[in-house]
XYZ file of C-alpha atoms in Angstrom:
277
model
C -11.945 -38.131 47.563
C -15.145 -36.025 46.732
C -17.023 -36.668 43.455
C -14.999 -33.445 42.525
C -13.268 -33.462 38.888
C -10.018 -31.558 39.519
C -11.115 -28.634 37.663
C -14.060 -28.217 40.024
C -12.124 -28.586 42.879
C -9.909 -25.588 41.604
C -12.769 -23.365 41.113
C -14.611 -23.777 44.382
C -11.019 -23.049 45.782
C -9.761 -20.734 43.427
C -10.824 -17.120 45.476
C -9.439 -19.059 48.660
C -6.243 -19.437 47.225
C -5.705 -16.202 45.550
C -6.040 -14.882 48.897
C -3.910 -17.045 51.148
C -1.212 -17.004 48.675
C -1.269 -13.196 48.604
C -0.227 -13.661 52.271
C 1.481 -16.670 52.640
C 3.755 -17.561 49.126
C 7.009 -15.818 50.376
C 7.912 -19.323 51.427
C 8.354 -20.613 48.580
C 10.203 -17.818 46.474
C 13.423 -19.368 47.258
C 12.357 -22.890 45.552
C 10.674 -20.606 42.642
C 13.695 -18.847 42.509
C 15.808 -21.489 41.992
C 13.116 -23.208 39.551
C 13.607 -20.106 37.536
C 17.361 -20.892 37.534
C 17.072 -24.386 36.686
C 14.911 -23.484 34.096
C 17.060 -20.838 32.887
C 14.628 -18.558 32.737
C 16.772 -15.210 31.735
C 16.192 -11.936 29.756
C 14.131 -12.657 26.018
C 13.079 -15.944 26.850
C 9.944 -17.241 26.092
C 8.939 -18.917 28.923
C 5.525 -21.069 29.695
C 3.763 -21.355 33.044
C 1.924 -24.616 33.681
C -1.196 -24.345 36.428
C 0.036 -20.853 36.930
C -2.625 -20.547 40.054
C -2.653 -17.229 41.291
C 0.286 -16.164 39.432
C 2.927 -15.029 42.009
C 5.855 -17.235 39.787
C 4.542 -16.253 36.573
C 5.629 -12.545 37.705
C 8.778 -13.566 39.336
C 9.397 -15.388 36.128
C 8.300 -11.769 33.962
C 10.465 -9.672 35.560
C 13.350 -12.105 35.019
C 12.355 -12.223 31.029
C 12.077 -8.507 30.879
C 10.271 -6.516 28.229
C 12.114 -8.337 25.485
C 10.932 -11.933 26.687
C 6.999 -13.392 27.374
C 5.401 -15.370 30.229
C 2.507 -17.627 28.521
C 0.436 -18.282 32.133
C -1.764 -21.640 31.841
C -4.578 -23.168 34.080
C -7.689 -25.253 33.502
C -9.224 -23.569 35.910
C -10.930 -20.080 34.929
C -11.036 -18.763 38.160
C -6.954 -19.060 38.201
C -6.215 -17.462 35.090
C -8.451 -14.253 36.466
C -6.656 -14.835 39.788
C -3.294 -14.334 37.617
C -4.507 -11.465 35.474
C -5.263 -9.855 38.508
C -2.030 -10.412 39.804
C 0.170 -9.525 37.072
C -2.210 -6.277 36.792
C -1.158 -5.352 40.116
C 2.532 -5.739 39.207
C 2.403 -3.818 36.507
C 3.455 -6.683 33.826
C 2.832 -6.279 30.301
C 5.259 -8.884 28.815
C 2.394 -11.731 30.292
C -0.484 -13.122 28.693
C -2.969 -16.287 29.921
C -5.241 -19.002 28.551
C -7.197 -21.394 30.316
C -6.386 -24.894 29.003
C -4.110 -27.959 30.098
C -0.886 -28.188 28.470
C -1.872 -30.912 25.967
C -4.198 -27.996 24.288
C -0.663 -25.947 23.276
C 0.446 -29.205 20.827
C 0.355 -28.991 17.071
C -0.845 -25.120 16.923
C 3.035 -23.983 16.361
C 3.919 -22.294 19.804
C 7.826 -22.368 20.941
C 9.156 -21.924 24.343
C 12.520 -21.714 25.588
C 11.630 -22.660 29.411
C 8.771 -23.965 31.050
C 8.240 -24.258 34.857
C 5.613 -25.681 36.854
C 5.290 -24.442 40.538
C 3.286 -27.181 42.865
C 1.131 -28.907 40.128
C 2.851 -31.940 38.288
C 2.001 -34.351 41.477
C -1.882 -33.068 40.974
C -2.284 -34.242 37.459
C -3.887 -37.774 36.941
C -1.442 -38.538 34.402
C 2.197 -36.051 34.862
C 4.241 -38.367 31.908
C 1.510 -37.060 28.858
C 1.718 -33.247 30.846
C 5.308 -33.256 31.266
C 5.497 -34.662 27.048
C 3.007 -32.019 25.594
C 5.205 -29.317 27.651
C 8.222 -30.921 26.327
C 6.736 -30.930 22.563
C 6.310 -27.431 22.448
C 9.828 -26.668 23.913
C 12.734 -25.458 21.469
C 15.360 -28.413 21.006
C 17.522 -27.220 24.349
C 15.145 -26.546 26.451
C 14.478 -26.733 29.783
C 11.538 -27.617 32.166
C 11.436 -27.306 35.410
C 9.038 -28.016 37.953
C 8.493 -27.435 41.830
C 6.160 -30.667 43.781
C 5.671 -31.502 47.128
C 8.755 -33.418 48.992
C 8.945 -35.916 51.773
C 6.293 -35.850 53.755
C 8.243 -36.784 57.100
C 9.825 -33.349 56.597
C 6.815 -31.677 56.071
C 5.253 -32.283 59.349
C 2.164 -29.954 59.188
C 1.154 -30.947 56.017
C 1.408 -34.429 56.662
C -0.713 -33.912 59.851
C -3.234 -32.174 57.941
C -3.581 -34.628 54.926
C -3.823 -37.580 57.694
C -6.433 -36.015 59.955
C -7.925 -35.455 57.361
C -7.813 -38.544 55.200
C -8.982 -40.364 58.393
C -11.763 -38.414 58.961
C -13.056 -39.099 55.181
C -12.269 -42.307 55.273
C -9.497 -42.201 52.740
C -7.088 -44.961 52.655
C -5.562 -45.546 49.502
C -5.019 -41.866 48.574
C -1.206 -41.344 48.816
C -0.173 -42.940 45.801
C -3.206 -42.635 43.386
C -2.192 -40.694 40.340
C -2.930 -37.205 41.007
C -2.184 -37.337 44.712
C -0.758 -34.594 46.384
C 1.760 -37.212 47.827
C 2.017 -38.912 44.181
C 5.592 -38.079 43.100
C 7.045 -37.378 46.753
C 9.904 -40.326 45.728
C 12.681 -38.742 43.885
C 13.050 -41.734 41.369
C 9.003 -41.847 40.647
C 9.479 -37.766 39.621
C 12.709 -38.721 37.558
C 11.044 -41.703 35.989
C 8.177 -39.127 35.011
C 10.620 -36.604 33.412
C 12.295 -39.599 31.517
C 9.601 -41.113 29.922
C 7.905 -37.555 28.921
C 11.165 -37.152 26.265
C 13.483 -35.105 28.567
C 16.900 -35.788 29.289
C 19.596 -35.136 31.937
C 16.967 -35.078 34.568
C 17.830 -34.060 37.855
C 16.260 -33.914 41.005
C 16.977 -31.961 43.995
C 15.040 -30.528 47.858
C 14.507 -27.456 49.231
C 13.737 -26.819 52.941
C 10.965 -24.580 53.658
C 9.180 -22.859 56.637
C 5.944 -21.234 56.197
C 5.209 -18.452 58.089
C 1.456 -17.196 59.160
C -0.245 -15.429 62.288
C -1.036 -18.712 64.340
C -2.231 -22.471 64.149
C -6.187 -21.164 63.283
C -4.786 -18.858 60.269
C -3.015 -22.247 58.517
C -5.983 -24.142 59.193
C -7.903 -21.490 57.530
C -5.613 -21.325 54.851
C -6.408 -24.875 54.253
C -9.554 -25.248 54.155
C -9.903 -21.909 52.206
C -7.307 -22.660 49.240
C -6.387 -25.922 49.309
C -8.469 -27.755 46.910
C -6.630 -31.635 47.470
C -7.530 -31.001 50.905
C -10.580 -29.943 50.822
C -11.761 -32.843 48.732
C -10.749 -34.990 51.755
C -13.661 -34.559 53.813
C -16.296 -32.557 50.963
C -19.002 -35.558 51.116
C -19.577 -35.415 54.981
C -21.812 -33.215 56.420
C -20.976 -29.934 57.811
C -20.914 -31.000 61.520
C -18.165 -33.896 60.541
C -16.051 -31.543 58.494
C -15.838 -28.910 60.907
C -14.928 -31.468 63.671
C -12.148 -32.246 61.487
C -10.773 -29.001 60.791
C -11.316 -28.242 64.867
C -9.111 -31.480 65.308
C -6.857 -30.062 62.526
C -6.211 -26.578 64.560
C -5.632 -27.784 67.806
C -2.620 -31.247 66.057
C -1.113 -27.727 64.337
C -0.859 -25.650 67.935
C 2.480 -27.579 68.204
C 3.982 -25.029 65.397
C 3.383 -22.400 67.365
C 6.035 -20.272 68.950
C 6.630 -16.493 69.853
C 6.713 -14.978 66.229
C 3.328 -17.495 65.278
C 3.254 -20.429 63.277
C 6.089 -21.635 61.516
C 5.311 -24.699 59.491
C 8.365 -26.993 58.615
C 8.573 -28.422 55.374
C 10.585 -29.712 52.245
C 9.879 -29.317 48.105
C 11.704 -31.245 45.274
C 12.312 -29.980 42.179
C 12.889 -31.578 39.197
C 14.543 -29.968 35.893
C 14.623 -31.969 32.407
C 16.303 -30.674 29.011
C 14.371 -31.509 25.485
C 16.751 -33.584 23.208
């Protein structure tokens, strides 16, 4: 990987992602949605938002909460929490407020939630066992958190190609199952095994299909090289010729997801949902 701590990564990437999300997150509000229910996210809850990124589930998870209920959005990366404010601006929330820190930061100053989710960020975290225990020590006994990460990679064919072509052309080869991997909790039992030894109980684990939907083969490699920080990091110490023969390499493997309406980009989440004792 690049030389990159995880927070820079997120900045340089942070505008990138705002904006491809804007256009390209409706394929993952039914996974969100269903977070949400795991989570039981409902009306009064106080709810907390791990890596909240651009902040498209924090407002799904607002409106569910309602004006009698609060979103706490977190991110240790500045960029994202003004890449949330912005977004919960736009939808008009005022039941939402944000703080740039990791979740460790919240334990021992008194804070209570009744649900936490995590959309697409437990596998990116170096160590997701002391995340997923400060998020469960500031959960009310009950509970629940739930939390969205990327699935099996044979069923999510375009990101696989990507992270490959890529890893290959930075000369990556022990990436996949480094802590803090993109690929790092893909195995159901490894996620479960996270959840149990953070605290939480009656872990369960489950998959979601998902398609994502853009203009064409060039937009998703833009997309990807724009907002996707893990990515990125792949092939950020070559030089600029090298990377961009990558990313040319990259458009042409995802062509083969092309069909009348665009691209449509196969792929699979898990989710994982754990209740504090």
């Amino acid at each position: 990987m690049s030389d990159e701590t995880p927070v820079e990564q997120w900045n340089v990437s942070a505008e990138g992602w705002a904006h491809w999300a804007a256009r390209a997150a409706d394929y993952l509000v039914p996974a969100t949605e269903k977070m949400l229910d795991l989570a039981n996210v409902k009306s009064g809850c106080r709810v907390l938002d791990v890596g909240c990124g651009s902040g498209e589930q924090t407002v799904i998870a607002a409106r569910r909460v309602g004006d009698t209920g609060h979103v706490l959005a977190i991110d240790i990366a500045a960029p994202m929490i003004t890449a949330t404010e912005k977004t919960v601006r736009e939808a008009g929330m005022r039941n939402v407020s944000t703080r740039v820190c990791p979740a460790d930061a919240l334990v021992g100053n008194g804070e209570r939630f009744d649900a936490a989710i995590s959309r697409l960020v437990l596998m990116l975290i170096p160590d997701p066992v002391a995340a997923a225990r400060a998020v469960q020590t500031v959960l009310r006994t009950g509970g629940l958190f739930a939390a969205i990460v990327t699935g099996d990679p044979t069923k999510t064919t375009f990101n696989a190609i990507a992270l490959d072509i890529l890893a290959r052309h930075g000369g990556k080869t022990d990436w996949e199952d480094r802590p803090g991997s993109i690929r790092s909790l893909v195995d159901p039992a490894r996620l479960e095994a996270v959840m149990a030894n953070a605290g939480f109980t009656d872990v369960a684990v489950s998959s979601i299909a998902t398609v994502q939907r853009l203009e064409s083969a060039a937009a998703a490699t833009t997309m990807i090289r724009e907002g996707f920080a893990f990515y990125r990091a792949m092939i950020a110490h070559l030089p600029q010729q090298r990377q961009d023969a990558a990313w040319n390499e990259l458009e042409q493997a995802l062509r083969r997801f092309e069909d009348a309406d665009g691209f449509a980009g196969p792929g699979e989440l898990n989710l994982v949902v754990g209740r504090k004792p």
